[in-house]
C-alpha cells in the first residue's frame, strides 16, 4: 500500500492582485491551503473609479474567492492576521465576521509550514490633520460606494432653493488629492460624469460643479515618462479640471481643504489618493522591513529575510532588496504567478533549484 502523502500547511494572507493570482495557480493537491483575508473577493482596482460615478456597478469588478477556494478544496477564513510567530510558525487571527448570536468570536492561532504574505497596503495620509476624519479614499469597493453616495447627496442638496449661488458652488466642488493613476482616473471620471450625466439629470446645478485635482509635485503621473505626463495634463485641463501642481495639503475639515499657500479651498467632498502605506501587520516590525518600515524585505526569490525560507511576501507589501519594484497591479499579479510556479515545482520535484524572476513588465496602469 502506498504511503499517504502528507501535504504541507500553506497559509495565504490576502486576496488582492498578488494573493488571488497565487491562489488560482498553486497546486492544492500538493499543499493544504488556507486563505486568510479581510475581504471575500478579489477587486479589479483599475475600474474602481468607474463605480464611483455609476459607469460600472460594483459587483462587475469583484470576483468572489469562495467559489475558487471550494473548487480547489482550500479553506477560507474571513479575518485579519495580527501577529506572526516565525519561531513557532503560527499566526494570530482576529475574526471579522460578526453575528448577533455570538457576542464575541474569540481570536485564534493558525499553524503553517509555509506562509505567503500578500496583505497589500492602505492609503497613506502622511499624518495630515483631518484626512481620516473627513476625506474619502479610493482603495476598496466600499470606498467606491461611499464616493458615489456622497456625490448623489451633494447633487440633491444643491437643488434646494434655500441655498445661495455661493453655497451651491462650494458644495459642488470636489477635491481630488493626488495626481497618481488613481487620482487622475477619478478626476477624469468625475469630469465625464458632470458633462454627460449631471447636465441631463441636474441641469440647474451643472454649471456649479467643479473638480479640483491637487498634486504636491510639479506634474501628474510622475512615475511615467514626460510625454505621457504632459499629454495627461493637457487632457485633464481640456476636460475642465482645475489641476493645481505643487499644491500641498496642510489640513482637511468637513468643508475646507487648507493648502500650504494659506488658501482655504471650500468643497463638499475630498477624495484622498496620495499613495499607499503599510498595514499594521507589516509596520509592527515582527518581520524584517525596508528602511522606511513600509514593506517587507525579501530576497530575489521573494522569501522574507530571516525566516528560513518559510515566509514569502508578494505584492504591495513586499520590497525586493536587489531591485525594488513599484507597487502596481502588474508587478503584484506576476509575483503571485511566479511564486506559485516555484512552489509547485518544489513540491513535485525531489531536487529543484529555483531561479529568481528576471524581470517584471510594468506597463501603465495599476
Coordinates of N, CA, C and O in Angstrom, one line a residue, residues 215-290:
X215 N -1.9 68.2 -6.7 CA -0.7 67.4 -6.7 C 0.5 68.1 -6.1 O 0.8 69.3 -6.5
X216 N 1.1 67.5 -5.1 CA 2.2 68.2 -4.4 C 3.5 68.4 -5.2 O 4.2 69.3 -5.0
X217 N 3.7 67.5 -6.2 CA 4.9 67.6 -7.0 C 4.6 68.6 -8.2 O 3.5 69.2 -8.3
X218 N 5.6 68.6 -9.1 CA 5.4 69.5 -10.3 C 4.7 69.0 -11.5 O 4.6 69.7 -12.5
X219 N 4.2 67.7 -11.4 CA 3.5 67.2 -12.5 C 2.6 66.0 -12.0 O 2.9 65.5 -11.0
X220 N 1.7 65.6 -12.9 CA 0.9 64.4 -12.6 C 1.6 63.2 -13.1 O 2.5 63.3 -14.0
X221 N 1.2 62.0 -12.6 CA 1.8 60.7 -13.1 C 3.3 60.8 -13.2 O 3.9 60.4 -14.2
X222 N 3.9 61.1 -12.1 CA 5.3 61.3 -12.0 C 6.1 60.0 -12.3 O 7.3 60.1 -12.6
X223 N 5.5 58.8 -12.2 CA 6.2 57.6 -12.4 C 6.3 57.2 -13.9 O 6.9 56.2 -14.2
X224 N 5.6 58.0 -14.7 CA 5.6 57.7 -16.2 C 6.5 58.7 -16.9 O 7.0 59.7 -16.3
X225 N 6.8 58.5 -18.2 CA 7.7 59.3 -18.9 C 7.1 60.7 -19.2 O 5.9 60.9 -19.1
X226 N 7.9 61.6 -19.6 CA 7.5 63.0 -19.7 C 6.4 63.2 -20.8 O 5.5 64.0 -20.5
X227 N 6.5 62.5 -21.9 CA 5.5 62.7 -22.9 C 4.1 62.3 -22.4 O 3.1 63.0 -22.7
X228 N 4.0 61.2 -21.7 CA 2.7 60.8 -21.1 C 2.2 61.7 -20.1 O 1.0 62.0 -20.0
X229 N 3.1 62.2 -19.2 CA 2.7 63.2 -18.2 C 2.1 64.4 -18.8 O 1.1 64.9 -18.4
X230 N 2.8 65.0 -19.8 CA 2.4 66.2 -20.5 C 1.0 66.0 -21.2 O 0.1 66.9 -21.2
X231 N 0.9 64.8 -21.8 CA -0.4 64.5 -22.5 C -1.5 64.4 -21.5 O -2.6 65.0 -21.7
X232 N -1.3 63.7 -20.4 CA -2.3 63.6 -19.4 C -2.7 64.9 -18.8 O -3.9 65.2 -18.6
X233 N -1.8 65.8 -18.5 CA -2.1 67.1 -18.0 C -2.9 67.9 -19.0 O -3.9 68.6 -18.6
X234 N -2.6 67.8 -20.3 CA -3.3 68.5 -21.3 C -4.8 68.0 -21.4 O -5.7 68.9 -21.5
X235 N -4.9 66.7 -21.3 CA -6.3 66.2 -21.4 C -7.1 66.5 -20.2 O -8.3 66.8 -20.3
X236 N -6.5 66.5 -19.0 CA -7.2 66.9 -17.8 C -7.7 68.3 -17.9 O -8.9 68.6 -17.5
X237 N -6.9 69.2 -18.2 CA -7.3 70.6 -18.3 C -8.3 70.9 -19.4 O -9.2 71.7 -19.3
X238 N -8.2 70.1 -20.5 CA -9.2 70.2 -21.6 C -10.6 69.7 -21.1 O -11.6 70.1 -21.6
X239 N -10.6 68.8 -20.1 CA -11.8 68.3 -19.5 C -12.4 69.2 -18.4 O -13.2 68.8 -17.7
X240 N -11.9 70.5 -18.4 CA -12.3 71.4 -17.4 C -12.0 71.0 -16.0 O -12.8 71.4 -15.0
X241 N -10.9 70.4 -15.8 CA -10.5 70.0 -14.4 C -9.5 71.0 -14.0 O -8.5 71.3 -14.7
X242 N -9.7 71.6 -12.8 CA -8.7 72.6 -12.2 C -7.5 71.9 -11.6 O -7.6 71.4 -10.5
X243 N -6.5 71.7 -12.4 CA -5.3 71.0 -11.9 C -4.3 72.0 -11.3 O -3.9 72.9 -11.9
X244 N -4.0 71.7 -10.1 CA -3.1 72.6 -9.3 C -1.8 71.8 -8.9 O -1.9 70.8 -8.1
X245 N -0.7 72.1 -9.5 CA 0.6 71.5 -9.3 C 1.3 72.2 -8.1 O 1.1 73.3 -7.8
X246 N 2.2 71.4 -7.5 CA 3.0 72.0 -6.3 C 2.0 72.5 -5.3 O 2.3 73.5 -4.6
X247 N 0.9 71.8 -5.1 CA -0.1 72.2 -4.1 C -0.1 71.2 -3.0 O -0.7 70.1 -3.2
X248 N 0.4 71.6 -1.9 CA 0.5 70.7 -0.7 C -0.7 70.9 0.2 O -1.1 72.1 0.4
X249 N -1.3 69.9 0.8 CA -2.4 70.0 1.7 C -1.8 70.0 3.1 O -1.0 69.2 3.5
X250 N -2.3 70.9 3.9 CA -1.9 71.0 5.3 C -2.9 70.5 6.3 O -2.6 70.0 7.4
X251 N -4.2 70.6 5.9 CA -5.3 70.1 6.8 C -6.5 69.9 6.0 O -6.7 70.5 4.9
X252 N -7.4 69.1 6.5 CA -8.7 68.8 5.9 C -9.8 69.0 6.9 O -9.7 68.4 8.0
X253 N -10.9 69.7 6.6 CA -12.0 69.8 7.5 C -13.2 69.3 6.8 O -13.1 68.8 5.7
X254 N -14.4 69.4 7.4 CA -15.6 68.8 6.8 C -16.0 69.7 5.6 O -16.8 69.2 4.8
X255 N -15.5 70.9 5.5 CA -16.0 71.7 4.4 C -14.8 72.5 3.7 O -15.1 73.4 2.9
X256 N -13.6 72.2 4.1 CA -12.4 73.0 3.6 C -11.2 72.1 3.4 O -11.0 71.1 4.1
X257 N -10.3 72.5 2.5 CA -9.0 72.0 2.4 C -8.0 73.1 2.5 O -8.1 74.1 1.8
X258 N -7.2 73.0 3.5 CA -6.2 74.1 3.8 C -4.9 73.7 3.0 O -4.3 72.7 3.2
X259 N -4.5 74.7 2.1 CA -3.3 74.5 1.3 C -2.1 75.1 2.0 O -2.2 76.0 2.8
X260 N -0.9 74.7 1.5 CA 0.4 75.3 2.1 C 0.5 76.7 1.8 O 1.3 77.4 2.5
X261 N -0.2 77.2 0.8 CA -0.1 78.6 0.4 C -0.9 79.5 1.3 O -0.9 80.7 1.2
X262 N -1.7 78.9 2.2 CA -2.6 79.6 3.1 C -4.0 79.7 2.6 O -4.9 80.1 3.3
X263 N -4.3 79.2 1.3 CA -5.6 79.3 0.8 C -6.5 78.2 1.4 O -6.1 77.1 1.7
X264 N -7.7 78.6 1.7 CA -8.7 77.7 2.2 C -9.7 77.4 1.1 O -10.4 78.3 0.6
X265 N -9.7 76.1 0.6 CA -10.5 75.7 -0.6 C -11.8 75.1 -0.1 O -11.8 74.0 0.4
X266 N -12.9 75.8 -0.3 CA -14.2 75.2 0.1 C -14.6 74.1 -0.8 O -14.3 74.1 -2.0
X267 N -15.2 73.0 -0.2 CA -15.6 71.9 -1.0 C -16.7 71.1 -0.3 O -16.9 71.2 0.9
X268 N -17.3 70.2 -1.1 CA -18.3 69.3 -0.5 C -17.8 67.9 -0.4 O -18.4 67.1 0.3
X269 N -16.7 67.6 -1.0 CA -16.1 66.2 -1.0 C -14.6 66.3 -1.2 O -14.2 67.0 -2.1
X270 N -13.9 65.5 -0.4 CA -12.4 65.4 -0.6 C -12.2 63.9 -0.8 O -12.6 63.1 0.1
X271 N -11.5 63.5 -1.9 CA -11.1 62.1 -2.1 C -9.6 62.1 -2.0 O -8.9 62.8 -2.8
X272 N -9.0 61.3 -1.2 CA -7.6 61.2 -0.9 C -7.0 60.0 -1.6 O -7.3 58.9 -1.4
X273 N -6.0 60.3 -2.5 CA -5.4 59.2 -3.3 C -3.9 59.5 -3.5 O -3.4 59.7 -4.6
X274 N -3.2 59.7 -2.4 CA -1.8 60.2 -2.5 C -0.8 59.1 -2.4 O 0.4 59.3 -2.1
X275 N -1.2 57.8 -2.5 CA -0.2 56.7 -2.4 C -0.6 55.8 -1.2 O -1.6 56.0 -0.6
X276 N 0.3 54.8 -1.0 CA -0.1 53.8 0.0 C 0.9 53.7 1.1 O 2.1 54.1 0.9
X277 N 0.5 53.2 2.2 CA 1.3 52.9 3.4 C 1.2 51.5 3.9 O 0.3 50.7 3.3
X278 N 1.9 51.1 4.9 CA 1.9 49.7 5.3 C 0.7 49.4 6.2 O 0.1 50.2 6.9
X279 N 0.2 48.1 6.1 CA -0.8 47.6 7.1 C -0.1 47.4 8.4 O 1.1 47.2 8.5
X280 N -0.9 47.3 9.5 CA -0.3 47.1 10.8 C 0.6 45.9 10.9 O 1.6 45.9 11.6
X281 N 0.2 44.8 10.2 CA 1.0 43.6 10.3 C 2.4 43.8 9.8 O 3.3 43.2 10.3
X282 N 2.5 44.7 8.8 CA 3.8 45.0 8.2 C 4.6 46.0 9.1 O 5.8 45.8 9.4
X283 N 4.0 47.0 9.5 CA 4.7 48.1 10.3 C 5.0 47.7 11.7 O 5.7 48.4 12.4
X284 N 4.4 46.6 12.2 CA 4.6 46.2 13.5 C 6.1 45.8 13.8 O 6.5 45.8 14.9
X285 N 6.8 45.4 12.7 CA 8.2 45.1 12.9 C 8.5 43.7 13.3 O 9.7 43.4 13.6
X286 N 7.5 42.8 13.3 CA 7.8 41.4 13.7 C 8.6 40.7 12.5 O 9.2 39.7 12.8
X287 N 8.5 41.2 11.3 CA 9.2 40.7 10.2 C 10.1 41.8 9.6 O 9.8 43.0 9.7
X288 N 11.3 41.4 9.1 CA 12.2 42.4 8.5 C 11.5 43.3 7.5 O 10.9 42.8 6.6
X289 N 11.7 44.6 7.6 CA 11.2 45.5 6.7 C 12.3 46.3 6.0 O 13.4 46.2 6.3
X290 N 11.9 47.1 5.0 CA 12.8 48.0 4.3 C 13.1 49.2 5.3 O 12.6 49.2 6.4

